XYZ file of C-alpha atoms in Angstrom:
426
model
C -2.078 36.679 41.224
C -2.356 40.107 39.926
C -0.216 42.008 37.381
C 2.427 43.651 38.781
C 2.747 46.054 36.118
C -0.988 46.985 36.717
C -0.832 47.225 40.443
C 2.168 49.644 40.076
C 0.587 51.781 37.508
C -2.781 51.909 39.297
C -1.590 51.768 42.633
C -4.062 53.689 44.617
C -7.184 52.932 42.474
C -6.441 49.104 43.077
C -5.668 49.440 46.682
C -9.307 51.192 46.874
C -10.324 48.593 45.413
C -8.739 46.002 47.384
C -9.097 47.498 50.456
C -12.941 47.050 49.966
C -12.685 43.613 50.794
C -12.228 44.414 54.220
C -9.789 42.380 56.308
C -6.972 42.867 57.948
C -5.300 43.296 54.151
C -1.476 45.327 55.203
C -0.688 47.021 51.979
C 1.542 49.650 53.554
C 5.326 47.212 52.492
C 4.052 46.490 48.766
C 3.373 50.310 48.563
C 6.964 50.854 49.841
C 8.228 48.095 47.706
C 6.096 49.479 44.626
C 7.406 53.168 44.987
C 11.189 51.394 45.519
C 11.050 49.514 42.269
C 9.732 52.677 40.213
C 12.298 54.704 41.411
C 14.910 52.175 40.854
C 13.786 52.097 37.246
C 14.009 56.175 37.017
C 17.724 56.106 38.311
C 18.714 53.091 36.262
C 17.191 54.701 33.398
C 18.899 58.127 33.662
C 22.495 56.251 34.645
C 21.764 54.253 31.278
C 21.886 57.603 29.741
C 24.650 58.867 31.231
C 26.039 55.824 30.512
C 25.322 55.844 26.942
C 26.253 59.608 26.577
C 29.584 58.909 28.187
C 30.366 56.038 25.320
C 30.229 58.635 23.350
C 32.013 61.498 24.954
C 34.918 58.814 24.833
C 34.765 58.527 21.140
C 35.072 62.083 20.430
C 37.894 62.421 23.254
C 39.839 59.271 21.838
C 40.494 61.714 19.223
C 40.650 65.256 20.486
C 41.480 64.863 24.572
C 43.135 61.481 24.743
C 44.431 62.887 28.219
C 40.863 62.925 29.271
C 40.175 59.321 29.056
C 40.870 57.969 32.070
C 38.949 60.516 33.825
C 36.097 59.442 31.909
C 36.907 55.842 32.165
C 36.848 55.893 36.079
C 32.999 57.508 35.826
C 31.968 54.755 33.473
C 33.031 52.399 35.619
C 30.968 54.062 38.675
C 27.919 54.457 36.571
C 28.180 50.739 35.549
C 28.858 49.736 38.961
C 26.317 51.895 40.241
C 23.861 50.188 37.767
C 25.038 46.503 38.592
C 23.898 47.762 42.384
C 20.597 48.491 41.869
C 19.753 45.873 39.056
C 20.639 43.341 42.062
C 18.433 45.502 44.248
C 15.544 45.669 41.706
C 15.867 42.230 41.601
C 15.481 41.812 45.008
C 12.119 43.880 45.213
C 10.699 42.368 42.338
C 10.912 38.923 44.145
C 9.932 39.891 47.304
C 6.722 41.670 45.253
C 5.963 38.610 43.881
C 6.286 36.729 47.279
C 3.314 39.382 48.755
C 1.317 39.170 45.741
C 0.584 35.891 45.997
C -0.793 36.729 49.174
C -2.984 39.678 48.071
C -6.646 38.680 46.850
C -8.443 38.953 43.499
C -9.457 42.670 42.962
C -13.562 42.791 43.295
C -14.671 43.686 39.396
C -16.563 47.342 39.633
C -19.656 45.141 39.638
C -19.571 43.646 42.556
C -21.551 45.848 45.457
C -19.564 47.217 48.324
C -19.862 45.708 51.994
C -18.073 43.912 54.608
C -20.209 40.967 55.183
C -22.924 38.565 53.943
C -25.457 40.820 55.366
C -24.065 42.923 52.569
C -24.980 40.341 49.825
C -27.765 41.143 47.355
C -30.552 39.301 46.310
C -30.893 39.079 42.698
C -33.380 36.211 42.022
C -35.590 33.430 44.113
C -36.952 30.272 42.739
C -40.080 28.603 43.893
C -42.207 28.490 47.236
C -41.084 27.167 51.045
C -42.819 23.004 51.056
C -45.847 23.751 53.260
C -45.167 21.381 56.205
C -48.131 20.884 58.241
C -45.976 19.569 61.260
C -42.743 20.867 62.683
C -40.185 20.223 60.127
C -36.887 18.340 61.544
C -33.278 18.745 60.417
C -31.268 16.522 58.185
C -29.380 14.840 60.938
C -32.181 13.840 62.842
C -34.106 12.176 60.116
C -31.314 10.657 58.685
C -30.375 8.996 62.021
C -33.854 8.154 62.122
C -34.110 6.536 59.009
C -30.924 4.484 59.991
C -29.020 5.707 57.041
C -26.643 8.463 58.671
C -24.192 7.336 61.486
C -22.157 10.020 63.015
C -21.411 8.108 66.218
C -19.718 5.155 64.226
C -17.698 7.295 61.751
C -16.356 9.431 64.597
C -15.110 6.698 66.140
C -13.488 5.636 62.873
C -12.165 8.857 61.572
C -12.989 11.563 64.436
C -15.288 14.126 64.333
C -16.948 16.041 61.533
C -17.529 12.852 59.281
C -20.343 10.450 58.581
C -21.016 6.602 57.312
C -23.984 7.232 54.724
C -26.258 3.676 54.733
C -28.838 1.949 52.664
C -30.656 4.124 50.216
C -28.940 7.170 51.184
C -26.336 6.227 50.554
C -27.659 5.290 47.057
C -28.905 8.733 46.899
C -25.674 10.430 47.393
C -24.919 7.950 44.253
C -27.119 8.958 42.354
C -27.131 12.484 42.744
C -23.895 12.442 41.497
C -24.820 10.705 38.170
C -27.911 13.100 37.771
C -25.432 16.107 38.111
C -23.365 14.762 35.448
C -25.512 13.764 32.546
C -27.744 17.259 33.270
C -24.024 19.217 32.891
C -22.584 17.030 30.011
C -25.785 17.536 28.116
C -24.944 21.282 28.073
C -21.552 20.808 26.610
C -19.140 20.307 29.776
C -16.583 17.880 29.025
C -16.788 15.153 31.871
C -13.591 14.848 33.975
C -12.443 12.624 36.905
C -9.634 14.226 37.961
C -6.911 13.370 40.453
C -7.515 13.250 44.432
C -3.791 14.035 45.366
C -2.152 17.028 43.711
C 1.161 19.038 44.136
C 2.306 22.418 46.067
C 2.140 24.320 42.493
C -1.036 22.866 41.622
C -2.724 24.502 44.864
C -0.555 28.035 44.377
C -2.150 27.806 40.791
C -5.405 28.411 41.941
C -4.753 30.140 45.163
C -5.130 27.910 47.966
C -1.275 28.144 48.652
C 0.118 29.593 50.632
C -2.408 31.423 52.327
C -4.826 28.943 53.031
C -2.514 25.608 54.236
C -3.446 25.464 57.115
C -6.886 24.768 55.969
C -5.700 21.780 53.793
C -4.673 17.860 54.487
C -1.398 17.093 53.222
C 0.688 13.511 53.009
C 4.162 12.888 54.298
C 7.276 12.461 52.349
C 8.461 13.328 48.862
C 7.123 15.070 46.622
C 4.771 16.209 49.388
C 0.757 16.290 47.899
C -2.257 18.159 49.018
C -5.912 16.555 49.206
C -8.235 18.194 47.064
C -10.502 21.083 48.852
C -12.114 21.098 45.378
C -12.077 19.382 41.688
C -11.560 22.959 40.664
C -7.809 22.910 41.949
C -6.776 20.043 39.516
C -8.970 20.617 36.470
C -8.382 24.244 36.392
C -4.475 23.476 36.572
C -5.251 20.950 33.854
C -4.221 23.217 31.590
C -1.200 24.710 33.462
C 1.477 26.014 31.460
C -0.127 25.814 27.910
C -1.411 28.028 25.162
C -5.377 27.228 23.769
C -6.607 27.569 20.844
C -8.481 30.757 21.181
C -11.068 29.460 18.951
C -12.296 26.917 21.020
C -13.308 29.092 23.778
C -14.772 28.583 26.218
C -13.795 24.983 26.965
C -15.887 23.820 29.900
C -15.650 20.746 32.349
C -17.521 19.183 35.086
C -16.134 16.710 37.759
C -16.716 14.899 40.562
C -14.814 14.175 43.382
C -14.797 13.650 47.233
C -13.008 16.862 48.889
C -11.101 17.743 51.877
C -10.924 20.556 53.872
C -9.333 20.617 57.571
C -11.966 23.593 58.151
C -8.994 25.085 60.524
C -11.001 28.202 60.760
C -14.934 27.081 61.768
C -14.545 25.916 65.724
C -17.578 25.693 66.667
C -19.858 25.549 63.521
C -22.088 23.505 62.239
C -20.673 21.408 64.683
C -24.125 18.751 63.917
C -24.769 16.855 60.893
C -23.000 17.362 57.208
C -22.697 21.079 56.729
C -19.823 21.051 57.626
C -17.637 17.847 56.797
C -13.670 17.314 56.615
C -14.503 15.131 53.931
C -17.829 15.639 51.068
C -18.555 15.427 47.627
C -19.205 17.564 44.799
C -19.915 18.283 41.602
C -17.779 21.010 40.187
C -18.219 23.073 36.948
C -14.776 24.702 35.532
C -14.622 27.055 32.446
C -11.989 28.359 30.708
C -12.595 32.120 28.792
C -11.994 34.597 26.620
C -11.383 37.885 28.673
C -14.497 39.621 26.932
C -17.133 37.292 27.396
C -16.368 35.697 31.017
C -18.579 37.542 32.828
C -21.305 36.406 30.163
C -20.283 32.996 30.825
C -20.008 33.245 34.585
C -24.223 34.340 34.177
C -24.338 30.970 32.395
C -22.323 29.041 35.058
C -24.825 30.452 37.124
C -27.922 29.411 35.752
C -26.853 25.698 35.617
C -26.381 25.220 38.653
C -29.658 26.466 39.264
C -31.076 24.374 36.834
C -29.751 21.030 39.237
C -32.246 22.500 41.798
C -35.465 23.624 39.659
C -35.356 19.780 38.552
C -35.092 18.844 42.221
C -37.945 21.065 43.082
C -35.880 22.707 45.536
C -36.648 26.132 46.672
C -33.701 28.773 46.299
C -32.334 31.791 45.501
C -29.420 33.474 44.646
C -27.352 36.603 45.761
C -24.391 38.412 44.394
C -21.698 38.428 47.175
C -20.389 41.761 48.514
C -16.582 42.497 47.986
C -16.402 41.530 51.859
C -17.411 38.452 51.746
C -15.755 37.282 48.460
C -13.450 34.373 48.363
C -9.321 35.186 47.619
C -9.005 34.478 43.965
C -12.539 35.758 42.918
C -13.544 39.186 41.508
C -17.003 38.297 41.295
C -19.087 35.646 42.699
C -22.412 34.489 42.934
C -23.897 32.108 46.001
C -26.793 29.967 45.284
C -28.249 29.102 48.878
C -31.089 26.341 49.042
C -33.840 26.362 51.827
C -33.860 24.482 54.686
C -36.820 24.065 56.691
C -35.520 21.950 59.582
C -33.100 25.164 60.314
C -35.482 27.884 58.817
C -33.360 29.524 56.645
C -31.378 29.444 52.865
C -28.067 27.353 53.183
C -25.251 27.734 50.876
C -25.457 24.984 48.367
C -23.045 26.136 45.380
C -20.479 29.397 45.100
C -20.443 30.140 41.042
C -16.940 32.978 40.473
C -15.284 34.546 37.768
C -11.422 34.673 38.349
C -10.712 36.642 35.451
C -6.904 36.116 34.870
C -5.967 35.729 38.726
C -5.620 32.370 38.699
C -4.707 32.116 34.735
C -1.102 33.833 35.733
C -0.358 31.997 38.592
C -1.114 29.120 36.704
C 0.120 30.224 33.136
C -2.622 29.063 31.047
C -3.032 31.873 28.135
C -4.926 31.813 24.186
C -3.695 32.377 20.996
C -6.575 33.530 18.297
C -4.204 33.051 15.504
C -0.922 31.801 14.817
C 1.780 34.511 15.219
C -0.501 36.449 17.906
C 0.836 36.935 21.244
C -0.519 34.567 23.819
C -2.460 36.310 26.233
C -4.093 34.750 29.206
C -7.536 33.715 29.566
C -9.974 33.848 32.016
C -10.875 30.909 34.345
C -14.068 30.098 36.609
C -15.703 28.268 38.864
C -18.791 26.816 40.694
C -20.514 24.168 42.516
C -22.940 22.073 40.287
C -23.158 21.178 43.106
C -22.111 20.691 46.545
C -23.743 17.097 46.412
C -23.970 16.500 50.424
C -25.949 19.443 50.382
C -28.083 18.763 48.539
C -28.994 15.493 49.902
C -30.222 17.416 52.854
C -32.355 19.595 51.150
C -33.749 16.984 50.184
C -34.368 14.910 53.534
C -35.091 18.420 54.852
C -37.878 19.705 51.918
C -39.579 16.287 50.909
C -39.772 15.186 54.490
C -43.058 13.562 56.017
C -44.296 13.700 59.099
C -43.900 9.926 59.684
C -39.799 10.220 59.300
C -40.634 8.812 55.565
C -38.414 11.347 52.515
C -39.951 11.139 49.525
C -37.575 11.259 46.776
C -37.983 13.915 43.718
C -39.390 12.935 40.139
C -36.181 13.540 38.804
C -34.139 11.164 40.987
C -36.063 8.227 40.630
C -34.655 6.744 37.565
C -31.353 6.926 39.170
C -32.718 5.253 42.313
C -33.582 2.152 40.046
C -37.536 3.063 40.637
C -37.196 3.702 44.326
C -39.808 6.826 45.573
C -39.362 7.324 48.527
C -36.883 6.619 51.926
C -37.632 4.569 55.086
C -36.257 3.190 57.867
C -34.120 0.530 57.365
């Protein structure tokens, strides 16, 4: 959520800003509300004076004019009634304020380029070569049906569409994937968490899924009513919800794992084949929490180890610095890491690496304290895939393919596959 204060001091440069993202973003009732609640403050402020003056107008009168009391008795009384009216009313505003701003996005940080969509996006770096295939390459779906280890037909008629049953060694793979993820992320200082699968309505507002997005998450019946997870990121980052840090232990830094859920309300019609695009997946998510001067330092370092995850896979990628058009809500700058893929020809998505700065910090109210008797002040939290683990478990049927339907399986991975090179039908 952004500062109120800031918005109404800054008004039009943050609306620029804002309305960079594009969207259909209607700012023309907070601007209303925002010029409402500084004039309220102007009049309240000059009735306080008045106010104040009066007091002591009656002092001196109690002594020289006592017929003029009453007189000015009957204006304090409208000047204190008058203030009573529009302290209720300022009230008012400043609630229904806070009611649109947690609808309003992150602003984009002066960094981030200006566009409207991911053809917007700029390139910053690229990693390795395209495999050279000497056959036509297939997609994930087809050789994992192939292989006898991905069945689509089965789970929908379990769960519906847009799910999968993952067999044999894939499913193995997924496994260890996960574990590989882990011990490469905990070996550069992230604190290991498995966090809850079920969380409450204030733990999503605290990061920002609520209440925009609900209609894009799965939620139980009953009280207290709980979300499913669309990311580890909603519970560890609300892990520390409503405390102070020790400022000296910045940046504290986590990684988890956990299945997620996403109703994907919004994508009819996309990636309607295979596991792009699942209802239910797993990843691998990296969560920091920072000092407001260095967190855009440590979103560069976020950045780079989730890269690292595919240089020791071997898996061609590169990376691009998202537009303010195609940022998500509570980021003001992001970073997409998108893999290669060449059974569809083109870089896929594979982890989204942002830096919050204290958007999701004030919803939340996690804030620092350097030294005893300084004032807290909030921190800055981010985010990113380390990564989306179903992804990357078709780059790799897709990259280390062989012509015979045979995947083999990267250096890296084999320890975790118990010795196991390569994948074949079952």
């Amino acid at each position: 959520m952004l500062d109120l204060k800031n918005v109404a001091q800054n008004f039009d440069a943050v609306v620029a800003r804002l309305q960079s993202r594009g969207g259909s973003l209607d700012l023309g009732p907070f601007k209303n509300l925002v010029s409402e609640r500084r004039d309220l403050y102007v009049a309240m402020e000059s009735l306080s004076a008045r106010r104040n003056s009066a007091n002591e107008e009656m002092k001196r009168k109690a002594k020289e004019d006592p017929a003029a009391l009453e007189s000015l008795r009957g204006e304090m009384r409208a000047v204190s009634q008058s203030i009573k009216e529009k302290e209720g009313r300022l009230k008012e505003v400043e609630e229904e304020l806070s009611r649109i701003l947690l609808l309003i996005p992150n602003v984009p940080h002066e960094s981030v380029p200006l566009g409207t969509s991911a053809d917007d996006n700029v390139q910053v770096s690229i990693w390795g070569e395209k495999p050279n295939l000497p056959f036509t390459p297939k997609q994930h779906f087809e050789l994992g049906e192939k292989l006898g280890m991905l069945d689509f037909e089965r789970a929908a008629k379990v769960s519906g569409s847009r799910f999968a049953f993952y067999k044999g060694a894939l499913a193995r793979m997924e496994r260890a994937l996960v574990s590989f993820m882990i011990d490469v992320h905990t070996q550069k200082g992230y604190v290991e968490m498995l966090p809850p699968y079920l969380v409450l309505r204030e733990t999503m507002m605290g990061t920002g899924q609520l209440p925009k997005f609900e209609e894009d998450a799965f939620k139980t019946v009953g009280e207290p009513e709980r979300f499913l997870i669309p990311t580890s990121e909603v519970p560890v980052t609300n892990y520390h919800s409503d405390e102070i840090l020790d400022g000296e232990t910045l940046p504290v830094k986590y990684c988890s794992f956990s299945p997620c859920f996403r109703a994907e309300a919004g994508s009819a019609g996309k990636d309607t084949r295979g596991l792009i695009r699942q209802h239910q997946f797993h990843k691998v998510e990296l969560v920091k929490f920072s000092h407001p001067d260095s967190s855009l330092d440590e979103l560069e370092k976020m950045k780079d180890d989730a890269c690292d995850i595919l240089k020791l896979l071997g898996l061609h990628h590169r990376v691009v610095l998202l537009c303010t058009g195609d940022m998500g809500f509570a980021s003001r700058k992001t970073y997409d890491i998108e893999v290669w893929l060449p059974g569809q020809g083109t870089f896929r998505e594979i982890s989204s690496c942002s830096d919050c700065g204290d958007f999701q910090a004030r919803r939340a109210k996690i804030r620092f304290r350097t030294q005893k008797g300084d004032k807290p002040q909030l921190l800055h939290t981010l985010n990113g895939s380390g990564l989306a683990v179903g992804r990357t478990t078709i780059a790799i049927l897709e990259n280390y393919q062989r012509e015979d339907g045979s995947i083999a399986i990267p250096e890296a991975l084999v320890p975790y596959m118990g010795g196991l090179k390569e994948l074949r039908p079952l």
